[in-house]
Amino acid sequence: MKIREIASLLGADVLCGESQLDEEVQSACGSDMMSDVLAFVKDQGVLITGLVNPQVIRTAMMMDMHCVVFVRSKRPTAEMLELAKEHHIAVLASCSRMYEACGKLYASGLGSEACANG
Amino acid sequence: MAETLRFHYEVDGNNFTSAGAASVEVKRKLRQLGFDAETIRRVSIAMYEGEINMVVHARGGSADVYVDKDCITIILADRGPGIPDISLAMQEGYSTAPDNIRALGFGAGMGLPNMKRYTDEMKIETVLGKGTTVTIKVYTNGANKL
Ligand SMILES: Nc1ncnc2c1ncn2[C@@H]1O[C@H](COP(=O)(O)OP(=O)(O)O)[C@@H](O)[C@H]1O
Ligand SMILES: [Mg+2]
């Protein structure tokens, strides 16, 4: 799925990474606990979270993720967006709740690879 | 490669926001050196969890990174309270992190288990009241420019 499609499925604003909207991502992971995200890697392209602090962006960087989606109308700080830009991570913000956002993406074919690992 | 590359970082215990910056830097260096993505990811995730632990549990510390052709070694040393029961600390889900840390997305008790999972060797040396040293090693597959 393209990042562009994720944005449109979730009615999300693109806060940075406009030029990356045509990048393909294979799978996603939704969590507010960063160690859980770090536990189950396997080329997950998207992190969906309601947590807002710079460690969210660093976690995505560590995992080589291409996109972070903030749910529940959470807005990242300017500092976080700088960090994301610097590391080529697209940042989206949606007013969907976590359950709804994950459900929409999953139903549209964006899987998770976490099961293979956990 | 004839010589081992060595990098040293101080990890500020008073600044949760900057925690992980050293791991980001190491990740960047390993990329430049041409290591494969999987090796880099394993090293940087393990180091990141170790850095976070030093900030959250031990008021900061230092990280020394040694890069050889076949092996990357990271020594995370702090002067924190030490770990009373290492096997308990190694259990998935065990955490003494306070609620304010959990609210920041850490404290799921997965850090040490993650470090073990992503590395080939891990050793914890700890003295109560004096500090903890965690040594992790990742063997590379030799596919790099060194
Ligand atoms: N550097 C350290 N100094 C003192 N205690 C530590 C250190 N690292 C880990 N611990 C202890 O081990 C526990 C488990 O660590 P970890 O698996 O990383 O989980 P978490 O950090 O989420 O609590 C911590 O809650 C803490 O009690
Ligand atoms: Mg931890």
Coordinates of C-alpha atoms and ligand atoms in Angstrom, one line a residue:
Chain A
M1 CA 0.0 0.0 0.0
K2 CA 1.2 3.5 -0.8
I3 CA 1.6 6.0 2.0
R4 CA -0.8 8.2 0.0
E5 CA -3.5 5.6 0.4
I6 CA -3.0 5.3 4.1
A7 CA -3.5 9.1 4.4
S8 CA -6.7 9.0 2.4
L9 CA -8.1 5.9 4.1
L10 CA -7.6 7.6 7.5
G11 CA -8.5 11.1 6.4
A12 CA -5.1 12.1 7.7
D13 CA -3.1 15.3 7.3
V14 CA 0.4 14.9 5.9
L15 CA 2.6 16.8 8.3
C16 CA 5.9 16.0 6.6
G17 CA 7.2 13.7 3.9
E18 CA 5.0 14.9 1.0
S19 CA 7.6 13.6 -1.4
Q20 CA 7.4 10.1 0.0
L21 CA 3.7 9.6 -0.5
D22 CA 4.2 7.1 -3.4
E23 CA 6.5 4.9 -1.3
E24 CA 5.1 1.4 -0.8
V25 CA 4.8 -0.1 2.6
Q26 CA 4.2 -3.8 3.3
S27 CA 3.0 -3.9 6.8
A28 CA 2.2 -1.9 9.9
C29 CA 2.3 -2.0 13.7
G30 CA 0.0 -0.2 16.1
S31 CA 1.1 0.4 19.7
D32 CA 1.7 3.0 22.4
M33 CA 4.5 0.9 24.0
M34 CA 7.7 1.5 22.0
S35 CA 9.5 -1.6 23.4
D36 CA 6.6 -3.7 22.0
V37 CA 7.2 -2.1 18.6
L38 CA 10.9 -2.8 19.0
A39 CA 10.3 -6.4 19.9
F40 CA 8.5 -7.5 16.7
V41 CA 10.5 -6.4 13.7
K42 CA 10.3 -7.6 10.2
D43 CA 10.2 -4.8 7.7
Q44 CA 7.2 -3.1 9.1
G45 CA 6.8 0.1 7.2
V46 CA 4.3 2.0 9.3
L47 CA 4.0 2.8 13.0
I48 CA 0.5 3.8 14.2
T49 CA 0.5 5.3 17.7
G50 CA -1.3 7.7 20.0
L51 CA 1.9 8.4 21.9
V52 CA 3.6 11.8 21.3
N53 CA 7.3 12.2 22.1
P54 CA 10.5 12.2 20.2
Q55 CA 11.2 8.5 21.1
V56 CA 8.3 7.6 18.7
I57 CA 10.3 9.0 15.8
R58 CA 13.5 7.4 17.1
T59 CA 11.8 4.0 17.4
A60 CA 10.6 4.3 13.8
M61 CA 14.1 5.2 12.8
M62 CA 15.6 2.2 14.6
M63 CA 13.1 0.0 12.8
D64 CA 13.7 1.5 9.4
M65 CA 10.1 2.5 9.1
H66 CA 8.9 4.9 6.5
C67 CA 5.9 6.4 8.1
V68 CA 4.4 7.3 11.5
V69 CA 0.7 7.8 11.9
F70 CA -0.5 9.7 15.0
V71 CA -4.1 8.8 15.9
R72 CA -6.7 10.5 18.2
S73 CA -5.9 13.9 16.8
K74 CA -2.5 13.9 18.5
R75 CA 0.0 16.5 17.0
P76 CA 3.7 16.0 17.1
T77 CA 6.0 18.9 18.1
A78 CA 8.1 20.9 15.7
E79 CA 11.2 19.2 17.1
M80 CA 9.7 15.7 16.3
L81 CA 8.9 16.8 12.8
E82 CA 12.4 18.0 12.3
L83 CA 13.8 14.6 13.4
A84 CA 11.4 12.8 11.1
K85 CA 12.3 15.0 8.1
E86 CA 16.0 14.5 8.7
H87 CA 15.5 10.7 8.6
H88 CA 13.0 10.6 5.8
I89 CA 10.0 9.5 7.8
A90 CA 6.6 10.7 6.6
V91 CA 4.3 11.8 9.4
L92 CA 0.5 11.7 9.2
A93 CA -2.1 12.8 11.8
S94 CA -5.6 11.4 11.9
C95 CA -8.5 11.9 14.2
S96 CA -9.3 8.2 14.1
R97 CA -8.9 6.2 17.2
M98 CA -6.2 3.5 17.3
Y99 CA -8.7 0.6 16.9
E100 CA -10.5 2.2 14.0
A101 CA -7.2 3.3 12.2
C102 CA -5.7 -0.2 12.5
G103 CA -9.0 -1.8 11.4
K104 CA -9.3 0.3 8.3
L105 CA -5.8 -0.3 7.2
Y106 CA -5.9 -4.0 7.9
A107 CA -9.2 -4.4 6.1
S108 CA -7.7 -2.6 3.1
G109 CA -4.9 -5.1 2.9
L110 CA -2.1 -3.7 5.0
G111 CA -1.1 -6.7 7.0
S112 CA 1.1 -7.2 10.0
E113 CA 4.2 -9.3 10.1
A114 CA 4.3 -9.4 13.9
C115 CA 2.6 -12.8 14.1
A116 CA 5.6 -14.5 12.4
N117 CA 7.7 -13.3 15.2
G118 CA 5.5 -13.2 18.3
Chain B
M1 CA 40.3 -4.5 8.6
A2 CA 43.5 -4.1 10.6
E3 CA 42.2 -1.7 13.3
T4 CA 39.1 -1.7 15.4
L5 CA 37.0 1.5 15.2
R6 CA 36.0 2.8 18.5
F7 CA 33.3 5.3 19.4
H8 CA 32.5 6.7 22.8
Y9 CA 29.3 8.4 23.9
E10 CA 28.1 10.0 27.2
V11 CA 24.4 9.3 27.8
D12 CA 22.7 12.1 29.7
G13 CA 20.6 10.8 32.5
N14 CA 18.6 14.0 33.0
N15 CA 17.2 14.1 29.5
F16 CA 14.7 11.5 28.3
T17 CA 14.1 13.5 25.1
S18 CA 17.6 13.0 23.9
A19 CA 17.9 9.4 25.0
G20 CA 18.7 7.3 21.9
A21 CA 20.7 9.9 20.2
A22 CA 23.9 7.9 20.5
S23 CA 22.2 4.8 18.9
V24 CA 21.0 7.0 16.0
E25 CA 24.6 8.1 15.5
V26 CA 25.9 4.6 15.6
K27 CA 23.3 3.5 13.1
R28 CA 24.5 6.3 10.8
K29 CA 28.1 5.3 11.1
L30 CA 27.4 1.6 10.5
R31 CA 25.5 2.6 7.4
Q32 CA 28.5 4.6 6.1
L33 CA 30.7 1.6 6.8
G34 CA 28.5 -0.5 4.6
F35 CA 27.1 -3.1 7.0
D36 CA 23.9 -4.8 5.9
A37 CA 20.5 -3.4 7.0
E38 CA 19.7 -6.4 9.2
T39 CA 22.9 -6.2 11.2
I40 CA 22.5 -2.5 11.6
R41 CA 19.0 -2.9 12.8
R42 CA 19.9 -5.5 15.4
V43 CA 22.8 -3.5 16.7
S44 CA 20.9 -0.2 16.9
I45 CA 17.8 -1.6 18.5
A46 CA 19.8 -3.3 21.2
M47 CA 21.9 -0.3 21.9
Y48 CA 18.8 2.0 21.9
E49 CA 17.1 -0.2 24.6
G50 CA 20.3 -0.1 26.6
E51 CA 20.5 3.6 26.3
I52 CA 16.9 4.1 27.4
N53 CA 17.6 1.8 30.4
M54 CA 20.6 3.8 31.5
V55 CA 18.4 7.0 31.3
V56 CA 15.4 5.5 33.0
H57 CA 16.9 3.3 35.6
A58 CA 20.5 4.5 36.2
R59 CA 20.7 8.4 35.8
G60 CA 22.7 8.0 32.6
G61 CA 26.0 6.4 31.8
S62 CA 28.3 5.8 28.8
A63 CA 28.4 3.7 25.7
D64 CA 31.5 2.4 24.1
V65 CA 31.2 0.9 20.6
Y66 CA 33.9 -1.2 19.0
V67 CA 33.5 -2.0 15.3
D68 CA 35.4 -4.9 13.8
K69 CA 34.9 -6.6 10.5
D70 CA 33.2 -9.6 12.0
C71 CA 31.9 -8.3 15.2
I72 CA 30.3 -5.2 16.8
T73 CA 30.7 -4.9 20.5
I74 CA 28.8 -2.3 22.7
I75 CA 29.6 -1.7 26.4
L76 CA 26.9 0.2 28.2
A77 CA 28.2 1.3 31.7
D78 CA 26.4 3.2 34.4
R79 CA 26.8 4.1 38.1
G80 CA 23.1 3.5 38.9
P81 CA 21.6 1.4 41.6
G82 CA 22.5 -2.0 40.0
I83 CA 20.1 -4.9 39.3
P84 CA 19.2 -7.0 42.4
D85 CA 18.0 -10.1 40.4
I86 CA 19.2 -10.4 36.9
S87 CA 17.1 -13.4 35.9
L88 CA 14.0 -11.6 37.1
A89 CA 15.0 -8.5 35.1
M90 CA 15.5 -10.6 32.0
Q91 CA 11.9 -11.8 32.1
E92 CA 9.6 -10.4 29.5
G93 CA 7.2 -8.0 31.1
Y94 CA 9.2 -7.5 34.3
S95 CA 9.7 -3.8 35.0
T96 CA 10.3 -1.4 37.9
A97 CA 9.7 1.6 35.6
P98 CA 7.5 4.3 37.2
D99 CA 4.1 5.3 35.6
N100 CA 5.6 8.5 34.1
I101 CA 8.0 6.4 32.1
R102 CA 5.2 4.0 31.0
A103 CA 3.3 7.1 29.8
L104 CA 6.3 7.9 27.6
G105 CA 6.1 4.5 25.9
F106 CA 8.8 2.6 27.8
G107 CA 8.6 0.4 30.8
A108 CA 6.9 -2.6 29.2
G109 CA 9.7 -4.8 30.6
M110 CA 10.8 -5.8 27.1
G111 CA 14.1 -3.9 26.9
L112 CA 16.5 -6.5 28.3
P113 CA 14.7 -9.4 26.5
N114 CA 14.9 -7.3 23.3
M115 CA 18.6 -6.8 23.7
K116 CA 19.1 -10.5 24.2
R117 CA 16.9 -11.3 21.2
Y118 CA 18.8 -9.1 18.8
T119 CA 22.3 -9.9 19.8
D120 CA 24.6 -12.9 19.7
E121 CA 26.1 -12.4 23.1
M122 CA 25.0 -10.5 26.1
K123 CA 26.6 -10.2 29.5
I124 CA 25.3 -8.2 32.5
E125 CA 27.7 -7.3 35.3
T126 CA 26.1 -5.5 38.2
V127 CA 27.0 -4.4 41.7
L128 CA 24.2 -3.1 44.0
G129 CA 24.7 0.6 44.7
K130 CA 27.6 0.8 42.3
G131 CA 26.3 0.3 38.8
T132 CA 25.7 -2.0 35.9
T133 CA 27.7 -2.8 32.8
V134 CA 25.9 -4.5 29.9
T135 CA 28.1 -5.9 27.1
I136 CA 26.4 -6.9 23.9
K137 CA 28.0 -8.4 20.7
V138 CA 26.6 -8.8 17.2
Y139 CA 28.5 -10.9 14.7
T140 CA 28.3 -9.5 11.2
N141 CA 28.1 -11.6 8.2
G142 CA 31.3 -10.1 6.9
A143 CA 29.4 -8.2 4.1
N144 CA 30.8 -4.7 4.7
K145 CA 33.4 -2.4 3.3
L146 CA 35.8 -2.7 6.2
Ligands
LIG1 N1 20.9 -0.1 33.7 C1 20.1 -0.5 34.7 N2 20.3 -0.2 36.0 C2 19.4 -0.6 36.9 N3 18.4 -1.4 36.7 C3 18.1 -1.8 35.4 C4 19.0 -1.3 34.3 N4 18.5 -1.9 33.2 C5 17.4 -2.6 33.5 N5 17.2 -2.5 34.9 C6 16.1 -3.2 35.7 O1 15.6 -4.3 34.9 C7 14.2 -4.1 34.6 C8 13.9 -4.7 33.3 O2 14.5 -3.9 32.2 P1 13.8 -3.9 30.8 O3 13.6 -5.3 30.3 O4 14.6 -3.0 29.9 O5 12.4 -3.3 31.1 P2 11.9 -1.8 31.3 O6 13.1 -0.9 31.1 O7 10.8 -1.6 30.4 O8 11.5 -1.7 32.8 C9 14.0 -2.7 34.8 O9 12.6 -2.4 35.1 C10 14.9 -2.3 35.9 O10 14.4 -2.7 37.2
MG2 MG 14.1 -1.0 29.3

